[in-house]
mmCIF file of C-alpha atoms in Angstrom:
data_model
loop_
_atom_site.group_PDB
_atom_site.id
_atom_site.type_symbol
_atom_site.label_atom_id
_atom_site.label_comp_id
_atom_site.label_asym_id
_atom_site.label_seq_id
_atom_site.Cartn_x
_atom_site.Cartn_y
_atom_site.Cartn_z
ATOM 1 C CA MET W 363 84.582 114.992 26.104
ATOM 2 C CA SER W 364 86.662 112.752 26.900
ATOM 3 C CA GLU W 365 90.862 112.674 26.428
ATOM 4 C CA ARG W 366 90.621 109.708 24.505
ATOM 5 C CA SER W 367 87.815 111.236 21.946
ATOM 6 C CA SER W 368 89.780 114.597 22.234
ATOM 7 C CA VAL W 369 92.963 113.638 21.242
ATOM 8 C CA LEU W 370 91.088 111.657 18.253
ATOM 9 C CA GLU W 371 89.395 114.853 17.183
ATOM 10 C CA ARG W 372 92.960 116.733 16.878
ATOM 11 C CA ILE W 373 94.254 113.516 14.321
ATOM 12 C CA LYS W 374 90.833 113.624 12.635
ATOM 13 C CA ARG W 375 92.113 117.432 11.944
ATOM 14 C CA SER W 376 95.200 117.177 11.184
ATOM 15 C CA VAL W 377 94.776 113.860 8.597
ATOM 16 C CA GLY W 378 92.203 116.629 7.079
ATOM 17 C CA GLU W 379 94.530 119.782 6.719
ATOM 18 C CA ASP W 380 97.368 117.430 6.121
ATOM 19 C CA ILE W 381 94.989 115.300 3.457
ATOM 20 C CA TYR W 382 93.959 118.913 1.785
ATOM 21 C CA GLU W 383 97.217 120.483 1.419
ATOM 22 C CA ASN W 384 99.203 117.586 -0.433
ATOM 23 C CA TYR W 385 96.783 117.605 -2.924
ATOM 24 C CA VAL W 386 96.865 121.435 -2.773
ATOM 25 C CA LYS W 387 101.051 121.254 -2.844
ATOM 26 C CA LEU W 388 100.360 117.904 -5.327
ATOM 27 C CA ARG W 389 98.530 119.863 -7.915
ATOM 28 C CA ARG W 390 100.502 123.365 -8.031
ATOM 29 C CA VAL W 391 104.105 120.850 -8.666
ATOM 30 C CA MET W 392 101.769 119.273 -12.157
ATOM 31 C CA LEU W 393 101.643 122.649 -12.968
ATOM 32 C CA GLY W 394 105.523 123.632 -12.476
ATOM 33 C CA ALA W 395 103.581 126.429 -10.855
ATOM 34 C CA GLU W 396 106.134 128.933 -8.460
ATOM 35 C CA ILE W 397 104.631 130.978 -5.029
ATOM 36 C CA LYS W 398 106.139 134.547 -5.145
ATOM 37 C CA VAL W 399 105.497 136.685 -2.409
ATOM 38 C CA THR W 400 105.917 141.025 -2.751
ATOM 39 C CA THR W 401 108.697 142.099 -2.062
ATOM 40 C CA SER W 402 107.465 145.759 -1.614
ATOM 41 C CA GLY W 403 103.975 147.316 -0.205
ATOM 42 C CA PRO W 404 101.866 145.078 1.187
ATOM 43 C CA ARG W 405 102.275 141.082 0.768
ATOM 44 C CA ILE W 406 100.481 139.634 -1.565
ATOM 45 C CA GLU W 407 101.559 135.918 -2.594
ATOM 46 C CA TYR W 408 100.467 134.808 -5.752
ATOM 47 C CA VAL W 409 101.788 131.834 -7.776
ATOM 48 C CA VAL W 410 102.879 132.515 -11.636
ATOM 49 C CA ILE W 411 103.569 129.642 -14.416
ATOM 50 C CA GLN W 412 106.078 130.915 -16.739
ATOM 51 C CA ARG W 413 107.235 128.723 -19.882
ATOM 52 C CA GLY W 414 108.953 131.276 -22.357
ATOM 53 C CA GLN W 415 107.510 133.854 -24.483
ATOM 54 C CA ARG W 416 104.090 133.516 -24.192
ATOM 55 C CA PRO W 417 100.540 135.718 -23.721
ATOM 56 C CA ARG W 418 99.793 136.221 -19.860
ATOM 57 C CA VAL W 419 97.241 135.942 -18.504
ATOM 58 C CA VAL W 420 96.218 137.197 -14.685
ATOM 59 C CA PHE W 421 93.422 134.994 -12.883
ATOM 60 C CA LEU W 422 91.271 136.509 -10.009
ATOM 61 C CA HIS W 423 89.682 134.494 -7.999
ATOM 62 C CA GLY W 424 86.032 135.309 -5.870
ATOM 63 C CA PHE W 425 85.007 136.213 -2.031
ATOM 64 C CA ALA W 426 86.157 133.667 0.619
ATOM 65 C CA ASP W 427 88.070 131.763 -2.648
ATOM 66 C CA CYS W 428 91.868 131.463 -3.097
ATOM 67 C CA LYS W 429 94.474 130.989 -5.890
ATOM 68 C CA GLU W 430 94.668 126.928 -5.338
ATOM 69 C CA ASN W 431 91.402 126.289 -6.666
ATOM 70 C CA PHE W 432 92.199 127.635 -10.482
ATOM 71 C CA PHE W 433 94.951 124.837 -10.678
ATOM 72 C CA ASP W 434 92.239 123.000 -12.830
ATOM 73 C CA SER W 435 91.885 124.937 -14.627
ATOM 74 C CA ALA W 436 94.793 126.606 -14.973
ATOM 75 C CA HIS W 437 95.887 123.115 -16.831
ATOM 76 C CA MET W 438 93.954 123.722 -19.435
ATOM 77 C CA LEU W 439 95.236 126.937 -20.147
ATOM 78 C CA VAL W 440 99.716 126.031 -19.825
ATOM 79 C CA THR W 441 100.128 125.103 -22.403
ATOM 80 C CA ASP W 442 99.825 128.244 -24.507
ATOM 81 C CA TYR W 443 99.924 130.759 -21.621
ATOM 82 C CA ASN W 444 101.821 131.937 -19.185
ATOM 83 C CA LEU W 445 99.983 132.647 -15.658
ATOM 84 C CA LEU W 446 99.826 134.372 -12.625
ATOM 85 C CA ILE W 447 97.206 133.793 -10.043
ATOM 86 C CA PRO W 448 96.980 135.914 -6.724
ATOM 87 C CA ASP W 449 95.444 135.435 -3.282
ATOM 88 C CA LEU W 450 93.602 138.322 -3.264
ATOM 89 C CA PRO W 451 94.302 140.581 -0.122
ATOM 90 C CA GLY W 452 91.920 139.407 2.995
ATOM 91 C CA PHE W 453 91.892 135.754 1.535
ATOM 92 C CA GLY W 454 93.943 132.546 1.051
ATOM 93 C CA LYS W 455 97.959 134.002 2.684
ATOM 94 C CA SER W 456 97.885 136.985 1.616
ATOM 95 C CA PHE W 457 97.737 140.544 4.312
ATOM 96 C CA LYS W 458 94.160 140.675 6.419
ATOM 97 C CA LYS W 459 94.945 143.607 8.696
ATOM 98 C CA LYS W 460 92.341 145.104 11.045
ATOM 99 C CA LYS W 461 92.422 148.155 9.804
ATOM 100 C CA GLY W 462 93.061 148.029 5.694
ATOM 101 C CA ARG W 463 90.343 149.090 4.087
ATOM 102 C CA TYR W 464 89.378 146.069 1.888
ATOM 103 C CA ASN W 465 86.932 148.216 -0.965
ATOM 104 C CA LEU W 466 87.309 147.780 -4.984
ATOM 105 C CA GLN W 467 89.974 150.325 -5.549
ATOM 106 C CA ASN W 468 92.174 149.807 -3.067
ATOM 107 C CA TYR W 469 91.777 146.145 -4.280
ATOM 108 C CA SER W 470 92.595 146.939 -8.028
ATOM 109 C CA ASP W 471 95.538 149.470 -6.565
ATOM 110 C CA TRP W 472 97.294 146.762 -4.533
ATOM 111 C CA LEU W 473 97.096 143.786 -7.446
ATOM 112 C CA VAL W 474 98.246 146.354 -10.449
ATOM 113 C CA ASP W 475 101.079 147.071 -8.176
ATOM 114 C CA ALA W 476 101.411 143.032 -7.634
ATOM 115 C CA ILE W 477 101.363 143.035 -10.970
ATOM 116 C CA ARG W 478 103.803 145.473 -11.708
ATOM 117 C CA ALA W 479 105.966 144.004 -9.862
ATOM 118 C CA GLU W 480 106.262 140.939 -11.740
ATOM 119 C CA GLY W 481 107.579 143.232 -14.100
ATOM 120 C CA TRP W 482 104.118 142.190 -16.455
ATOM 121 C CA THR W 483 102.487 145.357 -18.110
ATOM 122 C CA GLN W 484 100.053 143.766 -20.251
ATOM 123 C CA PHE W 485 98.406 141.038 -19.933
ATOM 124 C CA HIS W 486 94.724 138.880 -20.641
ATOM 125 C CA LEU W 487 92.595 139.200 -17.524
ATOM 126 C CA MET W 488 90.112 137.138 -15.947
ATOM 127 C CA GLY W 489 88.123 137.152 -12.982
ATOM 128 C CA ASN W 490 85.235 135.574 -11.051
ATOM 129 C CA SER W 491 82.786 137.116 -8.580
ATOM 130 C CA LEU W 492 84.835 139.186 -6.323
ATOM 131 C CA GLY W 493 87.535 138.920 -8.998
ATOM 132 C CA GLY W 494 85.484 139.590 -11.694
ATOM 133 C CA ALA W 495 84.592 143.352 -10.490
ATOM 134 C CA ILE W 496 87.975 144.251 -9.541
ATOM 135 C CA ALA W 497 88.840 142.651 -13.401
ATOM 136 C CA LEU W 498 86.471 145.143 -14.546
ATOM 137 C CA ASP W 499 87.509 148.241 -12.283
ATOM 138 C CA ILE W 500 91.131 146.945 -13.398
ATOM 139 C CA ALA W 501 90.263 147.523 -17.068
ATOM 140 C CA ILE W 502 88.477 150.542 -16.507
ATOM 141 C CA ARG W 503 91.159 152.654 -14.925
ATOM 142 C CA TYR W 504 94.502 150.852 -16.177
ATOM 143 C CA PRO W 505 93.167 150.244 -19.771
ATOM 144 C CA ASP W 506 96.638 149.823 -21.038
ATOM 145 C CA MET W 507 97.556 147.087 -19.265
ATOM 146 C CA VAL W 508 94.248 144.658 -20.285
ATOM 147 C CA GLN W 509 94.860 142.929 -23.439
ATOM 148 C CA THR W 510 91.126 141.485 -22.973
ATOM 149 C CA LEU W 511 89.237 140.667 -20.176
ATOM 150 C CA THR W 512 87.077 138.077 -19.034
ATOM 151 C CA VAL W 513 84.182 138.567 -16.248
ATOM 152 C CA LEU W 514 83.064 134.611 -14.735
ATOM 153 C CA ASP W 515 79.428 135.861 -12.969
ATOM 154 C CA PRO W 516 80.990 139.169 -12.041
ATOM 155 C CA ALA W 517 80.274 141.107 -8.557
ATOM 156 C CA GLY W 518 79.920 144.553 -8.674
ATOM 157 C CA ILE W 519 76.629 145.228 -10.811
ATOM 158 C CA VAL W 520 73.828 145.921 -8.989
ATOM 159 C CA VAL W 521 70.431 145.406 -10.838
ATOM 160 C CA ALA W 522 68.110 147.050 -7.935
ATOM 161 C CA GLU W 523 64.968 145.639 -8.769
ATOM 162 C CA VAL W 524 65.833 142.130 -9.467
ATOM 163 C CA PRO W 525 67.166 139.329 -6.029
ATOM 164 C CA SER W 526 70.358 138.834 -5.610
ATOM 165 C CA ILE W 527 73.258 138.341 -2.790
ATOM 166 C CA TYR W 528 73.237 141.697 -2.346
ATOM 167 C CA HIS W 529 69.814 142.268 -1.394
ATOM 168 C CA GLU W 530 70.389 139.340 1.223
ATOM 169 C CA PHE W 531 73.199 141.226 2.719
ATOM 170 C CA LEU W 532 71.538 144.178 3.153
ATOM 171 C CA ASN W 533 69.218 142.214 5.024
ATOM 172 C CA GLY W 534 71.579 141.416 7.080
ATOM 173 C CA ARG W 535 71.758 137.702 6.084
ATOM 174 C CA SER W 536 75.184 136.215 4.876
ATOM 175 C CA VAL W 537 76.182 133.112 3.267
ATOM 176 C CA PHE W 538 79.461 133.694 4.481
ATOM 177 C CA GLU W 539 78.413 133.841 8.256
ATOM 178 C CA ILE W 540 79.026 130.296 8.224
ATOM 179 C CA HIS W 541 79.456 128.773 12.146
ATOM 180 C CA SER W 542 77.809 124.969 11.684
ATOM 181 C CA PRO W 543 78.326 122.047 8.685
ATOM 182 C CA MET W 544 74.693 122.706 7.593
ATOM 183 C CA GLN W 545 75.381 126.487 6.985
ATOM 184 C CA PHE W 546 78.923 125.091 5.286
ATOM 185 C CA GLU W 547 76.282 122.972 3.019
ATOM 186 C CA TYR W 548 73.858 125.240 2.866
ATOM 187 C CA PHE W 549 76.913 127.752 1.157
ATOM 188 C CA LEU W 550 78.773 124.999 -1.446
ATOM 189 C CA HIS W 551 75.181 124.656 -3.101
ATOM 190 C CA ARG W 552 74.337 128.016 -2.926
ATOM 191 C CA VAL W 553 77.969 129.029 -5.325
ATOM 192 C CA PHE W 554 77.701 125.152 -6.875
ATOM 193 C CA HIS W 555 74.745 124.178 -8.731
ATOM 194 C CA LYS W 556 76.171 120.479 -8.362
ATOM 195 C CA PRO W 557 78.888 120.696 -5.060
ATOM 196 C CA PRO W 558 82.163 118.598 -5.558
ATOM 197 C CA ILE W 559 82.287 115.669 -3.633
ATOM 198 C CA ILE W 560 84.607 116.182 -1.335
ATOM 199 C CA PRO W 561 85.951 113.736 0.585
ATOM 200 C CA PRO W 562 84.756 113.375 4.787
ATOM 201 C CA LEU W 563 87.610 114.711 6.993
ATOM 202 C CA VAL W 564 88.655 117.288 3.937
ATOM 203 C CA ARG W 565 85.346 119.095 4.080
ATOM 204 C CA GLU W 566 85.603 119.258 8.053
ATOM 205 C CA HIS W 567 88.594 120.604 8.267
ATOM 206 C CA LEU W 568 87.126 123.364 4.898
ATOM 207 C CA PHE W 569 83.676 124.221 7.272
ATOM 208 C CA ARG W 570 86.761 125.227 9.985
ATOM 209 C CA GLU W 571 88.531 127.244 7.856
ATOM 210 C CA PHE W 572 85.041 129.023 7.145
ATOM 211 C CA SER W 573 83.726 129.065 10.250
ATOM 212 C CA ARG W 574 87.537 130.487 11.979
ATOM 213 C CA LEU W 575 87.236 133.465 8.892
ATOM 214 C CA SER W 576 83.109 134.070 9.027
ATOM 215 C CA ARG W 577 83.926 137.354 11.258
ATOM 216 C CA TRP W 578 86.787 138.484 8.886
ATOM 217 C CA ASN W 579 84.581 138.320 5.890
ATOM 218 C CA GLY W 580 82.069 139.770 7.524
ATOM 219 C CA LYS W 581 84.555 142.963 8.038
ATOM 220 C CA ILE W 582 85.643 142.528 4.176
ATOM 221 C CA LEU W 583 81.888 142.250 2.761
ATOM 222 C CA SER W 584 81.001 145.614 5.432
ATOM 223 C CA ASP W 585 84.218 147.093 3.516
ATOM 224 C CA LEU W 586 83.008 146.363 0.011
ATOM 225 C CA LEU W 587 79.632 147.792 0.636
ATOM 226 C CA GLU W 588 81.276 151.102 1.820
ATOM 227 C CA GLY W 589 78.132 151.790 4.157
ATOM 228 C CA LEU W 590 75.255 150.689 2.583
ATOM 229 C CA THR W 591 72.340 150.177 3.771
ATOM 230 C CA SER W 592 69.370 149.665 1.667
ATOM 231 C CA MET W 593 68.985 149.173 -1.773
ATOM 232 C CA ASN W 594 67.152 152.820 -1.806
ATOM 233 C CA ASP W 595 70.689 154.217 -0.739
ATOM 234 C CA PRO W 596 71.766 156.818 -2.905
ATOM 235 C CA ARG W 597 75.658 156.009 -3.428
ATOM 236 C CA LEU W 598 74.172 152.654 -4.730
ATOM 237 C CA GLU W 599 74.762 153.821 -8.470
ATOM 238 C CA GLU W 600 78.189 155.391 -7.147
ATOM 239 C CA VAL W 601 79.221 152.108 -5.109
ATOM 240 C CA SER W 602 78.621 149.830 -7.982
ATOM 241 C CA LEU W 603 80.085 149.202 -10.837
ATOM 242 C CA ASN W 604 76.657 149.781 -13.863
ATOM 243 C CA HIS W 605 77.948 153.370 -14.923
ATOM 244 C CA ARG W 606 81.372 152.704 -15.700
ATOM 245 C CA LEU W 607 80.688 149.873 -17.571
ATOM 246 C CA LYS W 608 80.717 151.717 -20.587
ATOM 247 C CA ASP W 609 84.545 152.849 -20.119
ATOM 248 C CA VAL W 610 85.386 149.206 -20.669
ATOM 249 C CA LYS W 611 87.461 149.295 -23.692
ATOM 250 C CA ALA W 612 89.442 145.630 -23.640
ATOM 251 C CA PRO W 613 87.509 142.802 -25.739
ATOM 252 C CA THR W 614 85.383 141.069 -23.296
ATOM 253 C CA LEU W 615 84.327 137.755 -22.858
ATOM 254 C CA ILE W 616 81.072 137.589 -20.305
ATOM 255 C CA LEU W 617 80.556 133.895 -19.128
ATOM 256 C CA TRP W 618 77.871 133.476 -16.477
ATOM 257 C CA GLY W 619 76.432 130.196 -15.469
ATOM 258 C CA ASP W 620 72.985 129.694 -15.733
ATOM 259 C CA ARG W 621 72.290 128.310 -12.266
ATOM 260 C CA ASP W 622 73.388 130.938 -10.442
ATOM 261 C CA SER W 623 72.261 131.874 -7.082
ATOM 262 C CA PHE W 624 74.288 134.606 -6.150
ATOM 263 C CA PHE W 625 73.697 136.830 -9.256
ATOM 264 C CA PRO W 626 71.201 136.720 -11.594
ATOM 265 C CA PRO W 627 71.394 135.589 -14.907
ATOM 266 C CA VAL W 628 69.499 138.792 -16.484
ATOM 267 C CA THR W 629 73.028 140.468 -15.000
ATOM 268 C CA GLY W 630 74.725 139.529 -18.560
ATOM 269 C CA HIS W 631 72.104 140.836 -20.101
ATOM 270 C CA LEU W 632 73.583 144.423 -18.269
ATOM 271 C CA LEU W 633 76.683 143.837 -18.911
ATOM 272 C CA ARG W 634 76.840 143.030 -22.751
ATOM 273 C CA LYS W 635 74.629 145.612 -23.635
ATOM 274 C CA GLU W 636 76.914 148.441 -21.777
ATOM 275 C CA ILE W 637 79.891 146.827 -22.442
ATOM 276 C CA LYS W 638 80.959 147.657 -26.504
ATOM 277 C CA ASN W 639 82.770 145.577 -26.886
ATOM 278 C CA SER W 640 81.494 142.331 -25.911
ATOM 279 C CA GLN W 641 79.978 138.797 -26.281
ATOM 280 C CA LEU W 642 77.959 136.829 -23.647
ATOM 281 C CA LYS W 643 77.482 133.198 -23.489
ATOM 282 C CA PHE W 644 75.238 131.451 -20.776
ATOM 283 C CA LEU W 645 76.523 127.606 -19.172
ATOM 284 C CA LYS W 646 73.940 125.265 -18.981
ATOM 285 C CA GLY W 647 73.957 123.478 -15.661
ATOM 286 C CA LEU W 648 76.936 125.707 -13.419
ATOM 287 C CA GLY W 649 76.778 127.549 -10.975
ATOM 288 C CA HIS W 650 78.656 130.949 -9.405
ATOM 289 C CA SER W 651 81.710 129.303 -10.077
ATOM 290 C CA PRO W 652 81.800 127.827 -13.615
ATOM 291 C CA GLN W 653 85.425 127.525 -13.698
ATOM 292 C CA ASN W 654 85.462 125.357 -10.868
ATOM 293 C CA GLU W 655 82.088 123.142 -11.651
ATOM 294 C CA SER W 656 83.611 122.261 -15.157
ATOM 295 C CA PRO W 657 87.087 123.251 -15.824
ATOM 296 C CA ILE W 658 87.001 122.101 -19.340
ATOM 297 C CA LEU W 659 83.994 123.266 -20.472
ATOM 298 C CA VAL W 660 84.722 127.055 -19.493
ATOM 299 C CA MET W 661 88.840 126.942 -20.348
ATOM 300 C CA LYS W 662 88.059 125.533 -23.779
ATOM 301 C CA ILE W 663 85.712 128.627 -23.980
ATOM 302 C CA VAL W 664 88.372 131.411 -22.950
ATOM 303 C CA LYS W 665 90.713 129.904 -25.027
ATOM 304 C CA GLU W 666 88.315 130.129 -28.137
ATOM 305 C CA PHE W 667 88.318 134.019 -26.965
ATOM 306 C CA LEU W 668 91.732 134.398 -26.880
ATOM 307 C CA LYS W 669 92.770 132.611 -30.175
ATOM 308 C CA GLY W 670 89.859 134.370 -31.865
ATOM 309 C CA LEU W 671 90.820 137.906 -31.862
#
């Protein structure tokens, strides 16, 4: 590559990153969101939106995601609720420790400590994908804190006879290992039924970030799977949430994109069957991250659920 080409490439990278960061900042300012960081224990960055005495909602994002991607949905909630949205440990700007053990129990404990430190002892809890699995675990282990539970295409539930992304992981294939623009495009089409329109320079920036973190994401995935090697591993039941779903006591809303390519919609029926006080709604034409793909529709359903209790 010539020196001139190298300079132009650096400029393109810088512009793409600047556009993305400024867009995120603008959305944060429009929400009136305050960035905070835990002052004790592991470093967790989160945003809080508080406007007087209102019901509180905590949202937990999915694997390889970040708190900022909930901002579009947050706009639908801020008129009625105070919000707390963390970067999950290992993602965004929260701590990343090579020797840390990023399993479900630790995630729940880390996040509950951070939420308590903010002074929130009761709240409505929401989570998507990995965040949904963590939300289920928190609802089971800290029932007095969770007023209601909303899960969107949650991870952590395994239907062994139905192909899912867990089968792919245990067969040595990971959609999160991204080393080329083509793999990044494939990833977007797996997460969304209809991927969002992303400006080219921003798309390049996001691809580079995913590529840079591919090995790290593999480490977290390995921690979450707790050494499982196959769907026939006798510890599968122990690692999954299947046998614990009956212990969820909070009123629960289960939302599932009917085009989810990670976890088949039949998984939603299992949750509905096992969680007594629950309701299940399928979201037509939406993929694995419905709150990002159609925030207005999804948050309208969530608000109806919360206000109907």
